[in-house]
Coordinates of C-alpha atoms in Angstrom, one line a residue:
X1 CA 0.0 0.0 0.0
X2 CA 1.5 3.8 -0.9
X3 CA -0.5 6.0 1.0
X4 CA -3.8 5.8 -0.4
X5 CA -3.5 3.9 -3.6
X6 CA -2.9 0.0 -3.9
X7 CA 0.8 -0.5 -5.1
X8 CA 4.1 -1.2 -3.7
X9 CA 5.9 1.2 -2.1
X10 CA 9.1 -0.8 -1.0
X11 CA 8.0 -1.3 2.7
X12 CA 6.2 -4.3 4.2
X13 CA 3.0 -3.1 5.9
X14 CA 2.9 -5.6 8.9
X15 CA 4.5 -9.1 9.5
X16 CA 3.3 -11.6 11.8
X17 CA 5.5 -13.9 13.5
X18 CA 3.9 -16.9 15.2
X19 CA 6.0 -19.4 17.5
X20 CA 4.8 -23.0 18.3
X21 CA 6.5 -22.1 21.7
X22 CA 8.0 -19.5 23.9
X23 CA 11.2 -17.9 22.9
X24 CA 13.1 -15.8 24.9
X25 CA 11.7 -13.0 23.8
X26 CA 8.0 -13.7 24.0
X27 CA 8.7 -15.3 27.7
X28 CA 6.2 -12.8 29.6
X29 CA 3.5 -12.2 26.3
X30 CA 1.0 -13.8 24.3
X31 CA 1.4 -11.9 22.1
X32 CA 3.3 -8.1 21.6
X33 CA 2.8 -5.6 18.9
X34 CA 6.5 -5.1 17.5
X35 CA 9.0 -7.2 16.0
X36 CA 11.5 -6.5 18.5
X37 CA 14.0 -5.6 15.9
X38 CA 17.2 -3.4 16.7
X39 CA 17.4 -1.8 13.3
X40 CA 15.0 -1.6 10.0
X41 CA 15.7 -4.6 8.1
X42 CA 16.0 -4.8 4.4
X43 CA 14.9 -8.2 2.4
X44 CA 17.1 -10.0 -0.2
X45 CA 14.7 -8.5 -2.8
X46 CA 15.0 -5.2 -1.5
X47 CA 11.8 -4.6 0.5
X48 CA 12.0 -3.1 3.9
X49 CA 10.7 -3.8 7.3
X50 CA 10.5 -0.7 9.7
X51 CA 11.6 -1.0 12.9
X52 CA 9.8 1.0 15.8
X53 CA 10.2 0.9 19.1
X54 CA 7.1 0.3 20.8
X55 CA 4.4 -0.6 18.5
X56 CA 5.3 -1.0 14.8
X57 CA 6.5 -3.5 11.8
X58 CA 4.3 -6.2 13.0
X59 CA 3.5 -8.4 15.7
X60 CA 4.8 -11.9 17.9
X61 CA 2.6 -14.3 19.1
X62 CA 3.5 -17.8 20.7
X63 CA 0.9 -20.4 20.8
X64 CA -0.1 -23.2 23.0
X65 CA -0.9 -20.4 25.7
X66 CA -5.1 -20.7 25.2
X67 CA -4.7 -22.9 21.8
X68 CA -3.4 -22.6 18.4
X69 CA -7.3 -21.3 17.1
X70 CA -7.0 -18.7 20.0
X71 CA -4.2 -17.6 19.5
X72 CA -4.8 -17.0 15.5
X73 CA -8.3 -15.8 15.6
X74 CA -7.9 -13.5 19.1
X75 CA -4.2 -13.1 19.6
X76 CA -3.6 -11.7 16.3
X77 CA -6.7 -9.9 16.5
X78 CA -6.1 -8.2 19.3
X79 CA -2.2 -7.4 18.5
X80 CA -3.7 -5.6 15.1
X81 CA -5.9 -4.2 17.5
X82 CA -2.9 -1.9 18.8
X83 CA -2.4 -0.5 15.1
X84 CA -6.0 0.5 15.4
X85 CA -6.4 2.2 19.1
X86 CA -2.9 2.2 20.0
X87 CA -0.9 1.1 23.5
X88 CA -2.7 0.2 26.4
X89 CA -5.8 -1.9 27.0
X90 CA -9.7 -1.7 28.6
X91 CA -9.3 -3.2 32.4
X92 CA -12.9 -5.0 33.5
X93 CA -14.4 -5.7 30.3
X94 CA -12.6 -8.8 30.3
X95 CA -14.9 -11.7 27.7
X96 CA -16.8 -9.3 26.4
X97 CA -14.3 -7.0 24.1
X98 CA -11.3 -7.7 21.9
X99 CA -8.6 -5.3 23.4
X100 CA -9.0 -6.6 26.7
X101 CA -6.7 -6.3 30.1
X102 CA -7.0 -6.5 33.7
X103 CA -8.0 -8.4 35.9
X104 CA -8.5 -11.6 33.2
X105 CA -5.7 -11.7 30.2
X106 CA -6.3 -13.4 27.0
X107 CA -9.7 -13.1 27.4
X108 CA -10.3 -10.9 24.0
X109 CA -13.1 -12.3 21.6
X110 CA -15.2 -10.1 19.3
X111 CA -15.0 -5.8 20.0
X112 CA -17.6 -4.3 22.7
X113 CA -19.6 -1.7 21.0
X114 CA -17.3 0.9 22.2
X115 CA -14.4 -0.2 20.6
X116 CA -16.6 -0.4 17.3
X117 CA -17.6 2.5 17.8
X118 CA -14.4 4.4 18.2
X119 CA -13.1 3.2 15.0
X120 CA -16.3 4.6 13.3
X121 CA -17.7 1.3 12.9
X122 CA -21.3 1.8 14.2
X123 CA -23.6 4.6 15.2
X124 CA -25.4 3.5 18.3
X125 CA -29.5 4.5 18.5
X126 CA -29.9 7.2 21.4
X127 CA -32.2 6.7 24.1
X128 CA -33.4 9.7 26.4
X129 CA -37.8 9.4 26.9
X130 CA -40.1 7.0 27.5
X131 CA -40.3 4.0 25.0
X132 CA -40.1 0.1 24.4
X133 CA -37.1 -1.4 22.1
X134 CA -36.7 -4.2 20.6
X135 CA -32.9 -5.2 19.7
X136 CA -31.4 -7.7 17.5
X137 CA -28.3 -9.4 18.3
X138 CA -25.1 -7.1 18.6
X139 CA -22.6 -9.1 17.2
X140 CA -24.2 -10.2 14.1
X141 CA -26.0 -6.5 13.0
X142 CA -24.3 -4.1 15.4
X143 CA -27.3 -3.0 17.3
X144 CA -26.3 -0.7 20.2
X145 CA -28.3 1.8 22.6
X146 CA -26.9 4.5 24.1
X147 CA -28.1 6.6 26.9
X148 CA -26.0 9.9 26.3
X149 CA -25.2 11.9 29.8
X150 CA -22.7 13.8 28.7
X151 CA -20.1 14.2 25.8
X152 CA -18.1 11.7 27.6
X153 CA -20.4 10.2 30.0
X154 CA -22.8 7.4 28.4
X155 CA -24.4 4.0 28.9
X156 CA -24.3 1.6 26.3
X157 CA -26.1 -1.4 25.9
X158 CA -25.9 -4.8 23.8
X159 CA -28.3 -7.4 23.3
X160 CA -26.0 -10.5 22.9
X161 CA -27.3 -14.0 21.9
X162 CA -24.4 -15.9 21.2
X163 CA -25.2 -16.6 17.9
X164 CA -21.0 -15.5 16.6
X165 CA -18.7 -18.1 17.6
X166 CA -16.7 -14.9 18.1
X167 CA -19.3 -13.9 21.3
X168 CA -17.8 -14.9 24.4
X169 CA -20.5 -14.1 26.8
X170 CA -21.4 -16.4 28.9
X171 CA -25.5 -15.8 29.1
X172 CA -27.9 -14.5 26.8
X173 CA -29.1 -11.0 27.8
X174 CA -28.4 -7.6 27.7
X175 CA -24.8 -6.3 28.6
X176 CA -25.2 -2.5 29.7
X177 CA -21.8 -0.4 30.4
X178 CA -20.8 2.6 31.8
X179 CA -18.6 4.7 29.8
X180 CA -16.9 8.0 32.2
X181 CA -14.1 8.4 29.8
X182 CA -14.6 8.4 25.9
X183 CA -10.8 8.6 24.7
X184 CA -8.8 6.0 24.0
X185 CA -8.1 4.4 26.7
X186 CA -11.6 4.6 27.9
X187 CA -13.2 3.8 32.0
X188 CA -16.3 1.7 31.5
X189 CA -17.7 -0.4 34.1
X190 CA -19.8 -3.7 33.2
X191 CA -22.6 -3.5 35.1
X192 CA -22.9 -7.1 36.5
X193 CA -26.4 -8.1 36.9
X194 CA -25.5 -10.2 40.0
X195 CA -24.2 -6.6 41.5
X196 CA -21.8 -5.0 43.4
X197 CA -20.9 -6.5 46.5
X198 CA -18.3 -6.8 49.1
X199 CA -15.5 -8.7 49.0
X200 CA -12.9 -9.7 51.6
X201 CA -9.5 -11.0 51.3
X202 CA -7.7 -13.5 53.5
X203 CA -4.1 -13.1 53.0
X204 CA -4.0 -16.1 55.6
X205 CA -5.7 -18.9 52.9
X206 CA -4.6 -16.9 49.9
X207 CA -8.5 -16.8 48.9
X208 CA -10.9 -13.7 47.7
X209 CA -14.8 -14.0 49.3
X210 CA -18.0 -12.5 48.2
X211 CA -19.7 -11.5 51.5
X212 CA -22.5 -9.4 51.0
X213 CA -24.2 -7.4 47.7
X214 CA -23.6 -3.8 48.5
X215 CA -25.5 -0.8 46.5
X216 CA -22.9 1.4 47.6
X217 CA -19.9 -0.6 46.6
X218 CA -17.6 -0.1 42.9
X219 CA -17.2 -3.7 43.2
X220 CA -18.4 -6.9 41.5
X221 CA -17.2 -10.0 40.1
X222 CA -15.5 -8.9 36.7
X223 CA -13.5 -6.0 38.7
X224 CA -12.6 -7.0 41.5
X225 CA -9.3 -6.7 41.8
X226 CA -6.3 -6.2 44.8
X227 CA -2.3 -6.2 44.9
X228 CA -1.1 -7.3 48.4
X229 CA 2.3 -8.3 48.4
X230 CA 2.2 -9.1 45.2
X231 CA 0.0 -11.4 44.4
X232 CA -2.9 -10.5 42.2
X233 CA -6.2 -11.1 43.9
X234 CA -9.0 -10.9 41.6
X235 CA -12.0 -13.6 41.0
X236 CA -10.2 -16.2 39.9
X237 CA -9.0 -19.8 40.7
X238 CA -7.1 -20.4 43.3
X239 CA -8.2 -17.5 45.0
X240 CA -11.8 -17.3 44.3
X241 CA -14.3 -20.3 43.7
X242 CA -14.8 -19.9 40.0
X243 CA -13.2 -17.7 36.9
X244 CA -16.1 -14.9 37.3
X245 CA -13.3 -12.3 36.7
X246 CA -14.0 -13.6 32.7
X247 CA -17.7 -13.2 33.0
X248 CA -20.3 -15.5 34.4
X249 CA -24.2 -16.5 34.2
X250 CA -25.1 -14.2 36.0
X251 CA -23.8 -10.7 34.0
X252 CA -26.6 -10.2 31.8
X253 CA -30.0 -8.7 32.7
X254 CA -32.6 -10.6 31.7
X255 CA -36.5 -11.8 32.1
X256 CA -35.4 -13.9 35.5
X257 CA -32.6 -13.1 36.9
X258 CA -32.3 -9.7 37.0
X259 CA -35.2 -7.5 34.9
X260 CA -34.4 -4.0 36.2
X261 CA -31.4 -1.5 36.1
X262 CA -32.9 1.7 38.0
X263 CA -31.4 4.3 40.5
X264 CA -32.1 1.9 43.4
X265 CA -31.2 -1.5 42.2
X266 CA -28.1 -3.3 42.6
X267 CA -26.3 -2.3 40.4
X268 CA -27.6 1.2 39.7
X269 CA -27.9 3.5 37.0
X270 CA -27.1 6.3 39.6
X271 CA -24.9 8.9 38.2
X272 CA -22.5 11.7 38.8
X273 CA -25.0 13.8 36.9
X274 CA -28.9 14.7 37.4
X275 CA -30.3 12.1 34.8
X276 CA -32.2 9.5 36.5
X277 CA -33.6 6.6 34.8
X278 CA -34.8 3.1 34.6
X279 CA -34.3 0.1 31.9
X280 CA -36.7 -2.9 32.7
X281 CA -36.1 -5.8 30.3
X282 CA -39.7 -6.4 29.7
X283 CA -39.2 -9.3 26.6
X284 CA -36.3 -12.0 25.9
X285 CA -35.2 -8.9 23.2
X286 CA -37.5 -6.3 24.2
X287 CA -36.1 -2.9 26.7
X288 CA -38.7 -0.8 28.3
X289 CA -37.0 2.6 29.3
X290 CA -38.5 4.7 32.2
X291 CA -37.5 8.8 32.3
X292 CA -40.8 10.6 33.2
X293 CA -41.0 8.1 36.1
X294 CA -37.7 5.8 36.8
X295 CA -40.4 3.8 39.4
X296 CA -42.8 3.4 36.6
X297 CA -41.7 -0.4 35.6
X298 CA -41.2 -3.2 38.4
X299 CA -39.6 -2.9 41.6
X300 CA -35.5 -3.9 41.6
X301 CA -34.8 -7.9 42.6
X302 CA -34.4 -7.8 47.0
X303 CA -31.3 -8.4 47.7
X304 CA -28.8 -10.1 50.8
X305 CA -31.6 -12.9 51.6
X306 CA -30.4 -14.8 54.5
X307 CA -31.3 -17.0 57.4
X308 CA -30.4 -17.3 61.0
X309 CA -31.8 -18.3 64.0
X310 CA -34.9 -16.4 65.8
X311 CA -33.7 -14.9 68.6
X312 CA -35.4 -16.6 71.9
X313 CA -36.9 -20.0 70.3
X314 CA -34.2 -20.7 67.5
X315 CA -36.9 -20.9 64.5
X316 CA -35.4 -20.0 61.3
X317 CA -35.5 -16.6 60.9
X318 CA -35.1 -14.8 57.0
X319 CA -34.2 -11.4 56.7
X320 CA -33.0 -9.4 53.7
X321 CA -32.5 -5.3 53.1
X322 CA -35.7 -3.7 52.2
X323 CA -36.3 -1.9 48.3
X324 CA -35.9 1.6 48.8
X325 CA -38.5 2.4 46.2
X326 CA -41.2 4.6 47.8
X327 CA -43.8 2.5 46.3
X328 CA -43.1 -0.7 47.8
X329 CA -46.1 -2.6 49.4
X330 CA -45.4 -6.0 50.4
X331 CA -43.1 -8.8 50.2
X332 CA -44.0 -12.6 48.9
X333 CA -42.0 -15.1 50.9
X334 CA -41.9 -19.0 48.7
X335 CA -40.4 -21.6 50.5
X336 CA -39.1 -25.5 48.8
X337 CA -38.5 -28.2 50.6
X338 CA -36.3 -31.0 49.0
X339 CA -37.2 -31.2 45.3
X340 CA -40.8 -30.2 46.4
X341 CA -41.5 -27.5 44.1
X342 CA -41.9 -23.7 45.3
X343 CA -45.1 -22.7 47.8
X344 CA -46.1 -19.4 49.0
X345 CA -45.7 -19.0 52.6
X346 CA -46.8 -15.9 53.5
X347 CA -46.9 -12.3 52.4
X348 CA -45.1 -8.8 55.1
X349 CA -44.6 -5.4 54.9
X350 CA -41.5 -6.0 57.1
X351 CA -38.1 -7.2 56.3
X352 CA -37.7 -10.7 58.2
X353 CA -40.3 -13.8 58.8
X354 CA -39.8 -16.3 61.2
X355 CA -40.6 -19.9 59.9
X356 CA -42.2 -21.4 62.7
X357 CA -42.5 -24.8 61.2
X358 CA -38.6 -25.1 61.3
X359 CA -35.8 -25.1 63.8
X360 CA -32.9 -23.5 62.8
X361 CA -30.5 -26.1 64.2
X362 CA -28.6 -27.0 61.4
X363 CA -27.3 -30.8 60.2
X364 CA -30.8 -32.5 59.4
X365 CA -30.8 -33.9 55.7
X366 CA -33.5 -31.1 54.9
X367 CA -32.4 -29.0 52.4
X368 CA -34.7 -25.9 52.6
X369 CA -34.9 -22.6 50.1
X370 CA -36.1 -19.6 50.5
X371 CA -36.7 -16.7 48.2
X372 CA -38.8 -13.3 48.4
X373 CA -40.2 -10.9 45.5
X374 CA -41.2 -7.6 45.9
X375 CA -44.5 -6.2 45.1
X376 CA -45.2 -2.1 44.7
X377 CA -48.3 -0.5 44.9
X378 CA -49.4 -0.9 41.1
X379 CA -49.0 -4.4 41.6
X380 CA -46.0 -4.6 39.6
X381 CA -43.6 -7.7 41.1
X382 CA -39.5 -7.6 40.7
X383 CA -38.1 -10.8 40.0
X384 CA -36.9 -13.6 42.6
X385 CA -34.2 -13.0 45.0
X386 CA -31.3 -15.0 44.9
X387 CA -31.9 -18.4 47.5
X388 CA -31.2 -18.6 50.9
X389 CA -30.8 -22.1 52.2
X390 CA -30.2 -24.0 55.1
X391 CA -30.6 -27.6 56.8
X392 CA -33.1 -26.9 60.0
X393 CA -35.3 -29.8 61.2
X394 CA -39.2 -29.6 61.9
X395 CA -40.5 -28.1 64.6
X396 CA -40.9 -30.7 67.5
X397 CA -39.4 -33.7 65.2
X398 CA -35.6 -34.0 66.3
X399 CA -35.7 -37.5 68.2
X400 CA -33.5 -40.3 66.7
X401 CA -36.4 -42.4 65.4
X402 CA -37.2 -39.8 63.3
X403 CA -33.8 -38.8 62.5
X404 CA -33.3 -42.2 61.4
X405 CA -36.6 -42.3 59.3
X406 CA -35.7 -38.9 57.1
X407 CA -32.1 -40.8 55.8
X408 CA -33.1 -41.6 51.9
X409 CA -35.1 -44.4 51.3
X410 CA -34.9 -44.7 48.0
X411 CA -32.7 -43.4 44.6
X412 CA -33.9 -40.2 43.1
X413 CA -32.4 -38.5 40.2
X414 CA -33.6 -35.2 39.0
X415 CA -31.9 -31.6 37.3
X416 CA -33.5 -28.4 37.9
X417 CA -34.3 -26.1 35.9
X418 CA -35.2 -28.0 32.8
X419 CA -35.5 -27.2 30.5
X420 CA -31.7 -25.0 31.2
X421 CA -29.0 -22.9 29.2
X422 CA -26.4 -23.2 29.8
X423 CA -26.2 -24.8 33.8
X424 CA -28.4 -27.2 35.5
X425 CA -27.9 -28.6 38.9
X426 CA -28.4 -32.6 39.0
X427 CA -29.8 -33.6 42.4
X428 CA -29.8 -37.4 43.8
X429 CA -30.0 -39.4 46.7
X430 CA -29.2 -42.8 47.2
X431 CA -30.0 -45.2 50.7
X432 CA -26.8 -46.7 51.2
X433 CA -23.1 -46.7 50.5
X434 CA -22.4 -47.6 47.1
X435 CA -19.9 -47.0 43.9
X436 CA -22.0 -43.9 42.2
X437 CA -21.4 -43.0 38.7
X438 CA -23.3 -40.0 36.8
X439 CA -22.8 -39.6 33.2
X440 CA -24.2 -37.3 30.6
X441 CA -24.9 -38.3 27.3
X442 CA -26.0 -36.5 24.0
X443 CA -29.3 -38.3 21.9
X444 CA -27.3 -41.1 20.2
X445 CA -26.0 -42.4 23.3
X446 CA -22.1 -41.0 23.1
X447 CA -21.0 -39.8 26.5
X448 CA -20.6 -36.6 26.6
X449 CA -18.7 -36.3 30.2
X450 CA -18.4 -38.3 33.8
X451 CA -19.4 -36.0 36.2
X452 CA -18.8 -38.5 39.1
X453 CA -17.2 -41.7 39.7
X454 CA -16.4 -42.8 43.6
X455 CA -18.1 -44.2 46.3
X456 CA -20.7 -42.0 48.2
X457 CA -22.0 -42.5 51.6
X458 CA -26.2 -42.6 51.8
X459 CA -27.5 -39.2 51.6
X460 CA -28.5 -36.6 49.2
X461 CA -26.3 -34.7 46.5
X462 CA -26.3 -32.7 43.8
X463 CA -23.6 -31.8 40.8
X464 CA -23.3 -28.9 38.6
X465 CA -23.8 -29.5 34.8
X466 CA -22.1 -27.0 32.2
X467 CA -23.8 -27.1 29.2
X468 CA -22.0 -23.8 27.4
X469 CA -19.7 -25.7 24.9
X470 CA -22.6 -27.8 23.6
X471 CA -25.2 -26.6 21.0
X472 CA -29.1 -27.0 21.9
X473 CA -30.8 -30.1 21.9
X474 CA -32.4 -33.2 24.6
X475 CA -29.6 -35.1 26.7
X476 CA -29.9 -37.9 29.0
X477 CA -27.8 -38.4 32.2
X478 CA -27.8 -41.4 34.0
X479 CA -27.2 -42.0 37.5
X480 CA -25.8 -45.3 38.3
X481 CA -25.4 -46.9 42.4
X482 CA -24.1 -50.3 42.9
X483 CA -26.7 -52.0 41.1
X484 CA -29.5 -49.9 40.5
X485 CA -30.0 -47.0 37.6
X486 CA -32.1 -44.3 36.8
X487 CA -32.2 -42.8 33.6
X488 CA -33.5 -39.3 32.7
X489 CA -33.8 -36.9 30.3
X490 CA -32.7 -32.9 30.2
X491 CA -33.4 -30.2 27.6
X492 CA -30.7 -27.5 26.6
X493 CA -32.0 -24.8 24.7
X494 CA -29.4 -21.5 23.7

């Protein structure tokens, strides 16, 4: 390329250099966006390569690191990627952009909306009254709100499906970000649909906890992240449970899980500035924006549901913090038992119940849920909490007769929720010690993973089934125990 016009000018636009393995050079990178050259180098024919210092005459990668598709689809992606926007990266964007940094590396898929956007890619639809939207997929047609604040100052949301292999979201939903700085290289904070919560760090155990959700709090899963004595504590094996620093279920808004994104849910649409409104995800691709009125939609999903013991008799006691909406009226309390299914237990203005049909002592083989919903005054309902579950024993039933009658009596296999996408929890119990195997299997009968193989003690369990690598479709997983089986059936649908 001269310039402008296709032709040769003598200079090689870009080389890529990829190593099956690390080299000395590449020891602390994926991938880096220079040659590393001391000099410009000319070819035998006569053609240059230019030499620059920090970014310039091409790029290294190694591969092996994530994969050799990786690392040619996303590596060299993203090292282009610094020819586009130049040094630097976006922090706490992590699976959801291309130029991606802290507190996940070589996380980069497909480009955010702002990075599309920045290169002129896209013109995003402004939202600031009242109205419904429906949005197609973001990856496949580049459909992006935006809620402008400021010049700098904006929210942007993307409806993402998964339907590019290039999407590496983890749910379907919508994705909504706040952008505070617009220049390259922008501040924007993903705004988890599981909130912002508090986190505490145990130097001790070298591990990261989530304690509490907090409205207050700049914190959540995907940027969560603390230096102490050099080590990097962010949410990610070993320190934390699960890799949620790279996304997780639970960081898009949607129908169930989280519906609403107002000034007093968790997390907020507060701003620095005076705008104030509310986005209530009223369809699987439909938005309902509230200005006139933020409190117009439903109430925001009740959060830090827990249970305790009743002060005085020891019943289990559920509290959570109350919706500070001013047109809150009530609270429905559900209760399950087991796998019973859900039941309405009672309905309060307060913010605690006491269960009197349970004593909170905890180690019975009862395994009981709670969760509330809100209701406002125009009858409007948020969504469910999250659970709050514990192992309390009947009210007057704690004698060893009885104790010995509530061990499992017989082998029960089931998966809630079914149908799922893209995780389903498999529950079973069996009555006696035995070698348990459960398997998963697609339609034809090929196994598709062993999600246990040891011996088990009687009692009741459940497993965790990942269904995100596999397309859509009816599965079967089989539980087997010494010599009995149950087969069942289980429906992914993306």
């Amino acid at each position: 390329m001269n310039g402008t016009v296709w032709g040769s000018d003598g200079i090689v636009d870009l080389v890529f250099m990829i190593y099956r393995n690390s080299t000395i050079l590449m020891s602390a990178y994926t991938g880096i966006a220079h040659l590393s050259m001391s000099s410009t180098y000319a070819t035998n024919d006569g053609v240059s390569i230019q030499n620059y210092n920090y970014i310039g005459g091409g790029a290294q990668m190694r591969g092996g690191f994530n994969g050799r598709d990786y690392t040619t689809y996303y590596i060299a992606a993203h090292e282009l990627g610094h020819y586009l926007f130049g040094g630097g990266h976006i922090d706490f964007i992590s699976n959801l952009g291309l130029m991606t940094g802290l507190p996940y590396w070589n996380d980069d898929r497909g480009m955010c909306a702002w990075e599309r956007m920045h290169l002129g890619w896209l013109t995003p639809q402004n939202v600031s009254s009242d109205c419904s939207v429906t949005m197609t997929d973001y990856m496949q047609t580049r459909n992006v709100l935006r809620i402008p604040l400021t010049a700098n100052e904006y929210f942007l949301i993307e409806n993402r499906r998964r339907l590019s292999p290039h999407d590496a979201a983890k749910a379907n939903g919508f994705y909504i970000y706040h952008v505070t700085s617009n220049s390259w290289v922008p501040t924007i904070d993903v705004e988890c649909a599981d909130g912002n919560w508090n986190f505490t760090v145990n130097t001790s155990t070298q591990t990261v906890s989530r304690m509490s959700q907090n409205y207050a709090s700049s914190n959540d899963e995907m940027n969560f992240y603390q230096d102490i004595g050099g080590i990097q504590y962010r949410c990610i094996q070993p320190y934390y449970p699960q890799d949620d620093a790279g996304g997780d279920v639970e960081d898009a808004f949607d129908l169930t899980f989280n519906n609403v994104f107002s000034p007093r849910s968790n997390p907020s649409s507060t701003n620095r500035l005076s705008t104030n409104f509310s986005v209530q995800v009223t369809g699987e691709n439909t938005l309902t924006f509230y200005f006139t009125d933020p409190y117009a939609g439903a109430p925001s999903k009740p959060q830090n549901l827990a249970t305790s013991a009743n002060p005085g008799d020891n019943k289990v006691r559920i509290t959570w913090d109350a919706n500070t909406e001013t047109d809150i009226n009530s609270y429905e309390i559900s209760r399950k038992v087991n796998y019973a299914g859900w039941s309405v237990i009672a309905t309060t203005t307060n913010t605690f119940y006491v269960d009197t049909q349970w004593q909170y002592d905890q180690g019975s083989t009862f395994d009981v849920s709670y969760r509330i919903r809100a209701k406002d005054n125009s009858n409007n309902y948020s969504v469910y909490s999250n659970l709050a579950t514990c192992h309390p024993w009947p009210i007057g039933k704690r004698t060893a007769n009885f104790i010995s009658s509530i061990n499992p009596i017989d082998y029960i296999l089931s998966n809630y929720p079914n149908p799922f996408n893209p995780i389903t929890k498999i529950s079973f119990s069996i009555p006696e010690m035995s070698f348990v195997t459960l398997k998963i299997y697609d339609i034809l009968g090929s196994e598709i993973t062993s999600l246990l193989n040891e011996i088990k003690p009687s009692g009741i369990y459940e497993k965790e089934f990942d269904a995100s690598q596999l397309p859509s479709g009816t599965y079967i997983y089989r539980l087997t125990a010494g010599k009995q089986q149950i087969i069942k059936k289980m429906q992914l649908i993306k």
